[in-house]
Short mmCIF file of C-alpha atoms and ligand atoms in Angstrom, two decimals:
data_model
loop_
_atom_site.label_atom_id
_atom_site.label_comp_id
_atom_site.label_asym_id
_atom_site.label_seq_id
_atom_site.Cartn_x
_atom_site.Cartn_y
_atom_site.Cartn_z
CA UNK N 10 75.23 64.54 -154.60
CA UNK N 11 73.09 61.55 -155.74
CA UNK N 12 70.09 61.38 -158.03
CA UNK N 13 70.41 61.33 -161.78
CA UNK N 14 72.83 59.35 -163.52
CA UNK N 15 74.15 59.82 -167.47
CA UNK N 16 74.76 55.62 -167.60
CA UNK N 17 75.12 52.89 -164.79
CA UNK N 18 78.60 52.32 -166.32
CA UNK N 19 81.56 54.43 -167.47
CA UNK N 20 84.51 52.79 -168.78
CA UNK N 21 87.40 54.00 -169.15
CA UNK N 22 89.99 52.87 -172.37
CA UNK N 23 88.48 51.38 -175.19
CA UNK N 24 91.67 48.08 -175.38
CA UNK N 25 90.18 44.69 -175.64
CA UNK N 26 89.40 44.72 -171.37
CA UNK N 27 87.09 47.71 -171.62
CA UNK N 28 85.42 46.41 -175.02
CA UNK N 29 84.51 43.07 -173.26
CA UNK N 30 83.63 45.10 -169.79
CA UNK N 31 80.94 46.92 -172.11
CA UNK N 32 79.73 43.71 -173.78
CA UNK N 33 79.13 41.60 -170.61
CA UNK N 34 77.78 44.88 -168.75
CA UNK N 35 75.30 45.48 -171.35
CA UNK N 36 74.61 41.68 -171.36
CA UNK N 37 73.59 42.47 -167.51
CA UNK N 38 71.39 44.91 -168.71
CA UNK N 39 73.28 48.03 -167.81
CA UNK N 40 73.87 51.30 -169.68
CA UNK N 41 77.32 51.40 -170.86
CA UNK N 42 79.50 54.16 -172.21
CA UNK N 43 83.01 53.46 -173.38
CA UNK N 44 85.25 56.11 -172.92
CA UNK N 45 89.10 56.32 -175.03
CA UNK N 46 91.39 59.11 -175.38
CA UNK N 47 92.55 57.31 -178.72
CA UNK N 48 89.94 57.44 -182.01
CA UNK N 49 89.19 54.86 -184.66
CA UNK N 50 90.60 51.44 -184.87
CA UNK N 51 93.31 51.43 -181.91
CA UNK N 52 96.73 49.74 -182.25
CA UNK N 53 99.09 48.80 -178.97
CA UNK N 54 102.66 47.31 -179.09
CA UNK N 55 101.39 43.47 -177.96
CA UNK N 56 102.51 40.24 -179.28
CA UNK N 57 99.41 39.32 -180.45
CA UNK N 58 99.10 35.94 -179.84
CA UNK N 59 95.57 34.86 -178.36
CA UNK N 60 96.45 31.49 -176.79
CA UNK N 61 93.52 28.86 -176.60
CA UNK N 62 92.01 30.16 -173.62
CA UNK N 63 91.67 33.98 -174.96
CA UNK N 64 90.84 32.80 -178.06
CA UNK N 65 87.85 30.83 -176.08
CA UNK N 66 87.12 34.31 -173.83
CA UNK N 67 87.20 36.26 -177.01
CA UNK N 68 84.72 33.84 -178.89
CA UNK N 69 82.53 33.98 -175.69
CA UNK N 70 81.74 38.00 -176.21
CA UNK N 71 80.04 36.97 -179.75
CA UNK N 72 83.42 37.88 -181.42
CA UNK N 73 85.83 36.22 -184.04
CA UNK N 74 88.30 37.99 -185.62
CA UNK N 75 90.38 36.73 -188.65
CA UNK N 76 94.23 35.51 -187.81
CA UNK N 77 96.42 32.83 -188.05
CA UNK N 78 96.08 29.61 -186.21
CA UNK N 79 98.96 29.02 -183.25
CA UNK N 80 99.52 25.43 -182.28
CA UNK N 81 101.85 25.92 -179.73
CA UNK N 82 104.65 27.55 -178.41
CA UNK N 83 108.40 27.18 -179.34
CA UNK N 84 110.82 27.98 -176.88
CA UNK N 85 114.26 28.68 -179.25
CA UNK N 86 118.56 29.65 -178.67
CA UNK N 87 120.86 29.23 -181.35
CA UNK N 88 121.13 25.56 -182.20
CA UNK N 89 118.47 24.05 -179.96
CA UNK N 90 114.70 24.64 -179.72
CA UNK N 91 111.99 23.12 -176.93
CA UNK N 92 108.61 23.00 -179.32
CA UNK N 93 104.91 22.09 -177.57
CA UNK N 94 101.93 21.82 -179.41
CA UNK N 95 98.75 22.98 -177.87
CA UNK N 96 96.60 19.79 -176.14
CA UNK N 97 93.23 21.13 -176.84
CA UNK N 98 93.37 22.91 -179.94
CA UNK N 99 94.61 25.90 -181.45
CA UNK N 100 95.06 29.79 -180.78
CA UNK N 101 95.14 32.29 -183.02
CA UNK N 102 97.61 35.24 -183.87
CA UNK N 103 95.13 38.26 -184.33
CA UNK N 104 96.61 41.75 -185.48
CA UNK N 105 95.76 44.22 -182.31
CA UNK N 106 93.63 46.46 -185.26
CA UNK N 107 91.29 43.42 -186.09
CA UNK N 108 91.07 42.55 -182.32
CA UNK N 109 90.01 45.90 -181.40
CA UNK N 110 87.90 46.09 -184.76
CA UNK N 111 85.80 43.11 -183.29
CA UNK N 112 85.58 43.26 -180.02
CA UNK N 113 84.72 47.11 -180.58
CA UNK N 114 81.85 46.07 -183.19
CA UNK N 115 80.48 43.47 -180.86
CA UNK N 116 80.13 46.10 -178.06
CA UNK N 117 78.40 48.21 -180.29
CA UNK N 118 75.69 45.77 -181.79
CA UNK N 119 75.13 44.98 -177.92
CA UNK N 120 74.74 48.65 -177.41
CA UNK N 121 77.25 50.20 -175.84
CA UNK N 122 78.14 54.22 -176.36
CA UNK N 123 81.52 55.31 -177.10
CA UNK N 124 83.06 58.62 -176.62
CA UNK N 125 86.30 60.24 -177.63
CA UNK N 126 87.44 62.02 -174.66
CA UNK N 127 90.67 61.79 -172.09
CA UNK N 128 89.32 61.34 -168.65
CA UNK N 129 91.24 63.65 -165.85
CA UNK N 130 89.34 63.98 -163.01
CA UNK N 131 86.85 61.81 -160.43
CA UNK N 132 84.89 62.50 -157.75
CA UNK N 133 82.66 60.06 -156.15
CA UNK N 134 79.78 59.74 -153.41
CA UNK N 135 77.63 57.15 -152.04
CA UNK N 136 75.47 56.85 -155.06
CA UNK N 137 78.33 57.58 -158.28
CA UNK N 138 81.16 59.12 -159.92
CA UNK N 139 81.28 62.35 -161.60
CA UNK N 140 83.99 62.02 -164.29
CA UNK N 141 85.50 65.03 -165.91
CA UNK N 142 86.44 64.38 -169.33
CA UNK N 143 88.46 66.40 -171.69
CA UNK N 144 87.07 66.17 -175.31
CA UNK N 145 89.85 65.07 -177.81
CA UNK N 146 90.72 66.38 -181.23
CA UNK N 147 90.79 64.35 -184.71
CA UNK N 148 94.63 63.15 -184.14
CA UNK N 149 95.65 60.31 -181.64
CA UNK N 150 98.44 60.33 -178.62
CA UNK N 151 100.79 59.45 -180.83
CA UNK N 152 100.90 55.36 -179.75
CA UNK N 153 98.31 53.92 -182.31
CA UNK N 154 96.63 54.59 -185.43
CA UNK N 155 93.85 56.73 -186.14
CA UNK N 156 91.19 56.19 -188.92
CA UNK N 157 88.23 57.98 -187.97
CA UNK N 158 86.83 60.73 -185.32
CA UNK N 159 84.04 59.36 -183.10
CA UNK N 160 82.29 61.63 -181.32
CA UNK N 161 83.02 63.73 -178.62
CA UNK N 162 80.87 64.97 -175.45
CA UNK N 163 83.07 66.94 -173.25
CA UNK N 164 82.28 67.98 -169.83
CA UNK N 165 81.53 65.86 -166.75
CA UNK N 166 79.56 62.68 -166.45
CA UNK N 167 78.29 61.05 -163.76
CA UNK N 168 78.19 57.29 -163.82
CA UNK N 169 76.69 54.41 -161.27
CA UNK N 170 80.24 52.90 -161.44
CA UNK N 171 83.53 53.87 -163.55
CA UNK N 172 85.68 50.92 -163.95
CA UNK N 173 88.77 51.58 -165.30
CA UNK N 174 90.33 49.88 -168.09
CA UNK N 175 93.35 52.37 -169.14
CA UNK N 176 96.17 50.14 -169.50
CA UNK N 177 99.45 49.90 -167.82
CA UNK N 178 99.72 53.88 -166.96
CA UNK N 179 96.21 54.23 -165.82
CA UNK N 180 94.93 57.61 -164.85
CA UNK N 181 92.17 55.69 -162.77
CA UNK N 182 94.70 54.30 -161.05
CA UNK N 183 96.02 57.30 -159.93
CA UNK N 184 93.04 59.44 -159.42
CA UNK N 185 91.43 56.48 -157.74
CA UNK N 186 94.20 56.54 -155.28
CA UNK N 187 95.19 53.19 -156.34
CA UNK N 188 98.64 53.99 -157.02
CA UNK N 189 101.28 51.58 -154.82
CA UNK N 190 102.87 55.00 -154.01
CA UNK N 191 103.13 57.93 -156.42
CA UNK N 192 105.69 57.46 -159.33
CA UNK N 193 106.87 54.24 -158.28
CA UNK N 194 105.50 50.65 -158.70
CA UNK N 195 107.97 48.01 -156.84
CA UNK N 196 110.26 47.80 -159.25
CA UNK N 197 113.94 49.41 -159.66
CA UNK N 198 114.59 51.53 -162.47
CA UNK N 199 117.48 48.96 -163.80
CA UNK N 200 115.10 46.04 -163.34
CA UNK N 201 112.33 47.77 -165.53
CA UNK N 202 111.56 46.15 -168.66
CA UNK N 203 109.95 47.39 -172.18
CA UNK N 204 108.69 45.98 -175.16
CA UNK N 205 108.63 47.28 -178.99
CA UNK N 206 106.38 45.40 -181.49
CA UNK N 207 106.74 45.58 -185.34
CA UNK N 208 105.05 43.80 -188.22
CA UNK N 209 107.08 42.15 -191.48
CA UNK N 210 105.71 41.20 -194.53
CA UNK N 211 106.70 37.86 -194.82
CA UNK N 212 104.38 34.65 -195.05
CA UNK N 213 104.70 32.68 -191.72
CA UNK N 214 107.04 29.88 -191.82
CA UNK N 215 105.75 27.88 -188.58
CA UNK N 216 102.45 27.79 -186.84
CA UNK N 217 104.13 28.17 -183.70
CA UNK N 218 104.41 31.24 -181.23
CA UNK N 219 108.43 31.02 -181.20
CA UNK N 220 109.93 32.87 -178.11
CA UNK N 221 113.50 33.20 -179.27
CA UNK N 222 116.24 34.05 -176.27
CA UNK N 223 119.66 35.88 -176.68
CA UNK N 224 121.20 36.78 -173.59
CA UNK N 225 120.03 39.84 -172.97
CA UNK N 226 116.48 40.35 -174.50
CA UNK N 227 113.40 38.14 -175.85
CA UNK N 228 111.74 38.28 -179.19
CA UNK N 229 107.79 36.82 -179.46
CA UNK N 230 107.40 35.87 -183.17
CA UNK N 231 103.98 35.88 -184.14
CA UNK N 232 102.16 35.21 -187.67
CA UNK N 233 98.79 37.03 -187.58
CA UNK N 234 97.93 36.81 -191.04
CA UNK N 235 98.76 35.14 -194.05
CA UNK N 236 101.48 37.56 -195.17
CA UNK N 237 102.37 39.37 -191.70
CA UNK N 238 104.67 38.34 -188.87
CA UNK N 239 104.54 40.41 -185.64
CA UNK N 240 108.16 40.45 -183.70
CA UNK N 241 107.45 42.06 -180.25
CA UNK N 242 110.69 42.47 -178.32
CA UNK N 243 110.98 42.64 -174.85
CA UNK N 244 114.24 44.06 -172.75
CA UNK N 245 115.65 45.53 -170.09
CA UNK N 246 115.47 49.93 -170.57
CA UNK N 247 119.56 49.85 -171.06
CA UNK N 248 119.15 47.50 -174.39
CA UNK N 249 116.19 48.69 -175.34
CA UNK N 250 117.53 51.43 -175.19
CA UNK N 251 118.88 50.96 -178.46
CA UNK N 252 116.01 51.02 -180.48
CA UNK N 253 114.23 47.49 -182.38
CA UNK N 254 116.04 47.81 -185.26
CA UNK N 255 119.71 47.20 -183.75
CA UNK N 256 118.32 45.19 -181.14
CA UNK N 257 116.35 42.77 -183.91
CA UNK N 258 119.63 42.75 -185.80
CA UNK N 259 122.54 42.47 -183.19
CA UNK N 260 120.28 39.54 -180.97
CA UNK N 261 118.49 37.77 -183.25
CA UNK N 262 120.38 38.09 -186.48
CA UNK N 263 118.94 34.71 -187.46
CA UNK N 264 115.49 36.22 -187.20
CA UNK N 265 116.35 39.48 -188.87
CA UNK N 266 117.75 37.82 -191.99
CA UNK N 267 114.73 35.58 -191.91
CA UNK N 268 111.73 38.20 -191.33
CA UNK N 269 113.60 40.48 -194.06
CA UNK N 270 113.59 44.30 -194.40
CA UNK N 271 109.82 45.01 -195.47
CA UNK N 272 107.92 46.51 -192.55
CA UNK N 273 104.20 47.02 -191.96
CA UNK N 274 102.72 49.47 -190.32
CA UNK N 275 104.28 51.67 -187.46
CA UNK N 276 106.40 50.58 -184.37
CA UNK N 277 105.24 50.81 -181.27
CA UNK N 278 106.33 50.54 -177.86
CA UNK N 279 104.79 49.66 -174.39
CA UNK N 280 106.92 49.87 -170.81
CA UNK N 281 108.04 49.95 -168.18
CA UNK N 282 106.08 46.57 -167.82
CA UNK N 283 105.68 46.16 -164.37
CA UNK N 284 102.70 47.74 -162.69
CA UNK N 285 101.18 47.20 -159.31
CA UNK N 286 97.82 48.77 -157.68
CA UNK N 287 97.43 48.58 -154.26
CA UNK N 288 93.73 47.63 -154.39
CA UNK N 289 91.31 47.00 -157.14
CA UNK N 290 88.53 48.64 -155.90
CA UNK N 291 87.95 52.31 -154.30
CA UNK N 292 83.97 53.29 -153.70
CA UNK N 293 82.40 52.53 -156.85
CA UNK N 294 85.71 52.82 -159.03
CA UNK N 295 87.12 49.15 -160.04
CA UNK N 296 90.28 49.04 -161.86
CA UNK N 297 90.41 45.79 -165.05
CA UNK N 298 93.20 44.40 -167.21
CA UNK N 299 96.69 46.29 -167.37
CA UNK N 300 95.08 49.18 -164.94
CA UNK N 301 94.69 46.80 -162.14
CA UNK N 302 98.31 45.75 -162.26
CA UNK N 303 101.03 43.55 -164.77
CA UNK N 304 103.99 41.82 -164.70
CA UNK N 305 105.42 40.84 -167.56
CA UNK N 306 104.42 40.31 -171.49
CA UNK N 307 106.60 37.21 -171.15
CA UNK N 308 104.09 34.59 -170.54
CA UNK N 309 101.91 36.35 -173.42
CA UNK N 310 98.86 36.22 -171.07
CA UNK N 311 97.65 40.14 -170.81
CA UNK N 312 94.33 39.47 -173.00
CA UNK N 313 93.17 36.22 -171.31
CA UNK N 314 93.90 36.79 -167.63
CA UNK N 315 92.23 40.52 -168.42
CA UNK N 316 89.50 38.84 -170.42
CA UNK N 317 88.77 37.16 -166.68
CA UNK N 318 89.03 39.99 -164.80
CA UNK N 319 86.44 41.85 -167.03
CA UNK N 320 84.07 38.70 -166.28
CA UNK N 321 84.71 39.29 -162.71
CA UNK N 322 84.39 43.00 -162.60
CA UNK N 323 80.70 42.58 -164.41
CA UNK N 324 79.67 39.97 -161.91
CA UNK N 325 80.63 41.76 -158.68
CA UNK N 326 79.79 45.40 -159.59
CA UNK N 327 77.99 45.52 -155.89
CA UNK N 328 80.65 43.85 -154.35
CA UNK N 329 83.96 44.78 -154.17
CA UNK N 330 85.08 42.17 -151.77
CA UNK N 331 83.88 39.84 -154.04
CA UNK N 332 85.51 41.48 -157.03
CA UNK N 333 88.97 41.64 -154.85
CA UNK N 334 88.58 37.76 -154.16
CA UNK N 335 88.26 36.88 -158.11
CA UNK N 336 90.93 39.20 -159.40
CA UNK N 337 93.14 37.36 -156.55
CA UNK N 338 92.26 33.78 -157.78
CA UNK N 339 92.38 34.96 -162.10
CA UNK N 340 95.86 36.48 -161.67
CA UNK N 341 97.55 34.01 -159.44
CA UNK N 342 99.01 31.78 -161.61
CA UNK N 343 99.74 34.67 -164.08
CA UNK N 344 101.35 36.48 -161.35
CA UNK N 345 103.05 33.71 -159.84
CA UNK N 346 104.39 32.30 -163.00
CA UNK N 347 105.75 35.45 -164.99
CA UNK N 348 107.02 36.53 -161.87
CA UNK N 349 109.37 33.54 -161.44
CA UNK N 350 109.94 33.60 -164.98
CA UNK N 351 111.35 36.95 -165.02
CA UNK N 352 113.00 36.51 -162.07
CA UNK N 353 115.23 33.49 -163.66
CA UNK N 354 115.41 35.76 -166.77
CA UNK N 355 117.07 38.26 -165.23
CA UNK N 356 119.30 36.68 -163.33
CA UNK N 357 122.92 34.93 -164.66
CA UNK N 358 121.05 32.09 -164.73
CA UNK N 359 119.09 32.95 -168.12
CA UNK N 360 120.82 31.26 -170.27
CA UNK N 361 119.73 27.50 -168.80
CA UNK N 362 116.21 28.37 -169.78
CA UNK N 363 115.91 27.16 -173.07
CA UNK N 364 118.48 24.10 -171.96
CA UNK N 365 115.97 23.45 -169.24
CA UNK N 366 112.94 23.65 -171.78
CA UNK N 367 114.49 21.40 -173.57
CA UNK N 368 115.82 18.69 -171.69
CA UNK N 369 112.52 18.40 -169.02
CA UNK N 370 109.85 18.64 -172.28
CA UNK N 371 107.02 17.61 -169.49
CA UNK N 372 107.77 20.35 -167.17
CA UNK N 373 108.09 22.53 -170.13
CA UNK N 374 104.21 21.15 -171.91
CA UNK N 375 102.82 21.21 -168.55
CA UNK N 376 104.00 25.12 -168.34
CA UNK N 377 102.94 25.95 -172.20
CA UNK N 378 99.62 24.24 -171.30
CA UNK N 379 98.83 26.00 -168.26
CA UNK N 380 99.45 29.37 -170.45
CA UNK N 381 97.01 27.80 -173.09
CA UNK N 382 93.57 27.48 -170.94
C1 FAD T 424 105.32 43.89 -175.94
C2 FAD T 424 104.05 43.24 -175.43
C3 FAD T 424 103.67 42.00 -175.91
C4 FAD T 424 102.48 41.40 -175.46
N1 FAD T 424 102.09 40.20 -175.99
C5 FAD T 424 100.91 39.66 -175.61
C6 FAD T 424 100.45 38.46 -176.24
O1 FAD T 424 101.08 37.91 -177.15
N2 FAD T 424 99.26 37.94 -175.82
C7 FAD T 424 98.51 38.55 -174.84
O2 FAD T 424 97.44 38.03 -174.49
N3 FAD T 424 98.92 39.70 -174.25
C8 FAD T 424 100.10 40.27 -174.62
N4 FAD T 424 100.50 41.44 -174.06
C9 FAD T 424 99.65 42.07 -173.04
C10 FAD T 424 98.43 42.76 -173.66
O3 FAD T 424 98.83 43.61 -174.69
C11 FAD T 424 97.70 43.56 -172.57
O4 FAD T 424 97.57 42.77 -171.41
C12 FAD T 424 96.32 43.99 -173.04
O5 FAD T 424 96.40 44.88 -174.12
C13 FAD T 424 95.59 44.69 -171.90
O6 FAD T 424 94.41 45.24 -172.37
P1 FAD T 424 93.73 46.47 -171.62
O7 FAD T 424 92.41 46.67 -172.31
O8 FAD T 424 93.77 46.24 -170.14
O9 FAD T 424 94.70 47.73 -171.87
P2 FAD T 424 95.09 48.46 -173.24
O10 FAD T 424 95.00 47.53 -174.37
O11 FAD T 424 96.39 49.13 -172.96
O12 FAD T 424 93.97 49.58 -173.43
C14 FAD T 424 93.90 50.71 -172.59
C15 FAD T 424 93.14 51.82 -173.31
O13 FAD T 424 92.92 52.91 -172.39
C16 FAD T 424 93.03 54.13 -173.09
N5 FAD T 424 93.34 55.20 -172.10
C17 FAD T 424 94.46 55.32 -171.35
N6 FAD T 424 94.38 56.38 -170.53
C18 FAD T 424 93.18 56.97 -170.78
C19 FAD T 424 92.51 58.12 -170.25
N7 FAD T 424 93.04 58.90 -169.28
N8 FAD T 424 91.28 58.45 -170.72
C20 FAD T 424 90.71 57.68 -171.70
N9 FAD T 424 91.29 56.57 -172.23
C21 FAD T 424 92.51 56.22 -171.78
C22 FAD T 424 94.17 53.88 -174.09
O14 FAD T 424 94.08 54.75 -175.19
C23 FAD T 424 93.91 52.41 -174.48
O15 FAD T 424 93.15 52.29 -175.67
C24 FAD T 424 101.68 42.06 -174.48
C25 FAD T 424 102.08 43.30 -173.97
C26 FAD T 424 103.25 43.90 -174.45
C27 FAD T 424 103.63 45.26 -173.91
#
């Protein structure tokens, strides 16, 4: 094949990666279509804390969206608590919805196209990817809300580039041949770890991201607006397994009695975590954010090291080598970091983490501020 194109590039998943993909793509001058199988204003189980450095990334697209102001991070175990404030000024806790709602509107007014469709086939040459797309109906998958039906163009499309943005499960991944090895991704089924998010009507009582640590799971408190906490909780399958309520209420009862029993808005889950890709790039297909490969949600760094990635994607579209080289040098720390951290958090040694945090607070500020750029 060869010849005619429908847009230089397709991307797949419409999550905060893909939005900023399309912005700095179209900011290169390029044609840009956005596809998601989700509609309307799109929701994900995420702590939602945009440390200084997102927050910065996020602000660099031409975006802004409302939240509440985070001024560090608080490391907390019954009776004891290791707090560090932000150096260089403050994040922001940003509801996934108003993330999405910005980033999404900034694409637009750049002039991006969006499309509601699942993608679930590729073929490539030389010169593109045809993309087979499956058009969706008005309702969702069932992760996220739905508040509107975009449009939908069904059929196949064939881009200059698809670069695939479609989260921790990717089907780029996968059809790319990207996949460490079918069905598994280097981790064993009893080390796999999950995270459920829900949001309490409460007004914030810190401006702090507090991490609090029981001995067998993790909850991320996060105030995103004036009225709204976020508790994402993050486990091992077998106590997961028992759903957010129990787990909110039999390992954090201090937090449960404190966020209350209002709710907002639906629960939502995200897991196993872990996710590897064996390359990044394959032809003209490049894989960004959660697609190209995760660790862990406990360093709460998903948006800005994906944020970077989409940067680096955009610069090297004609070279993947070059692409391969920055993802390597924007996820090493990330990597290196969350993969030491969950290491020590899953081993009988968790329970001298917060100890540690506390009694080294310069090892500790140096680690929060290394999160924060
Ligand atoms: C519990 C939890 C807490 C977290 N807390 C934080 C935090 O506090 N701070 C932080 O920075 N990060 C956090 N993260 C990580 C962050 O949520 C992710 O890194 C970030 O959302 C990645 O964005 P993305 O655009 O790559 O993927 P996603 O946001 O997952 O978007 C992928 C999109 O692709 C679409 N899609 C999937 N398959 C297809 C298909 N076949 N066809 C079309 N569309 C498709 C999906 O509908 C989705 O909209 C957390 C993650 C979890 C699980």
């Amino acid at each position: 094949m060869g010849g005619r194109t429908d847009t230089d590039v397709l991307v797949v998943g419409a999550g905060p990666v893909g939005l900023a993909v399309a912005t700095r793509a179209r900011a290169a001058g390029l044609d840009v279509l956005v596809v998601d199988r989700r509609a309307g204003t799109l929701d994900k189980a995420c702590g939602e804390g945009l440390l200084p450095g997102a927050l910065r990334s996020v602000r660099e697209l031409g975006a802004d969206p409302p939240g509440h102001p985070l001024t560090g991070i608080s490391y907390r175990a019954p009776g004891r608590n290791a707090d560090h404030r932000f150096v260089a000024g403050p994040g922001r806790g940003v509801r996934r919805t108003t993330l999405h709602a910005a980033l999404r509107a900034r694409a637009a007014e750049v002039g991006a196209d969006f499309v509601h469709a699942r993608v679930t086939a590729l073929r490539q040459d030389a010169a593109g990817v045809d993309v087979e797309l499956v058009p969706r109906g008005g309702a969702g998958d069932g992760v996220g809300d739905v508040t509107d039906a975009d449009d939908r163009r069904p059929g196949t499309l064939r881009a200059r580039w698809v670069l695939g943005c479609d989260g921790l499960h990717s089907t780029v991944r996968r059809l790319a041949g990207l996949d460490v090895r079918p069905g598994w991704n280097g981790d064993r089924p009893s080390h796999r770890r999950y995270g459920l998010r829900r949001h309490f009507l409460v007004a914030p009582w810190t401006d702090l991201v507090e991490v609090h640590w029981s001995p067998h799971a993790e909850a991320y408190v996060t105030p995103v607006a004036p009225d709204v906490v976020g508790v994402a909780l993050l486990a091992p399958r077998a106590v997961s397994a028992a759903g957010f309520d129990t787990l909110l209420r039999t390992q954090f009862p201090e937090l449960a009695a404190r966020v209350g029993a209002a709710q907002a808005g639906p629960l939502l889950g995200a897991g196993p975590l872990r996710r590897r890709s064996q390359r990044r790039t394959a032809g003209r297909v490049r894989l960004v954010g959660d697609a190209s490969g995760y660790v862990d949600a406990l360093t709460g760094e998903g948006v800005r090291v994906g944020l970077a990635q989409a940067a680096a994607a955009v610069r090297h579209l004609d070279d993947p080598a070059a692409y391969e080289r920055a993802w390597r040098t924007a996820t090493r720390d990330y990597r290196a970091l969350t993969t030491g951290l969950v290491a020590w958090a899953s081993s009988p040694a968790r329970g001298a983490i917060v100890p540690a945090a506390v009694r080294l607070p310069r090892l500790y500020g140096a680690v929060v501020e290394r999160l924060a750029r």
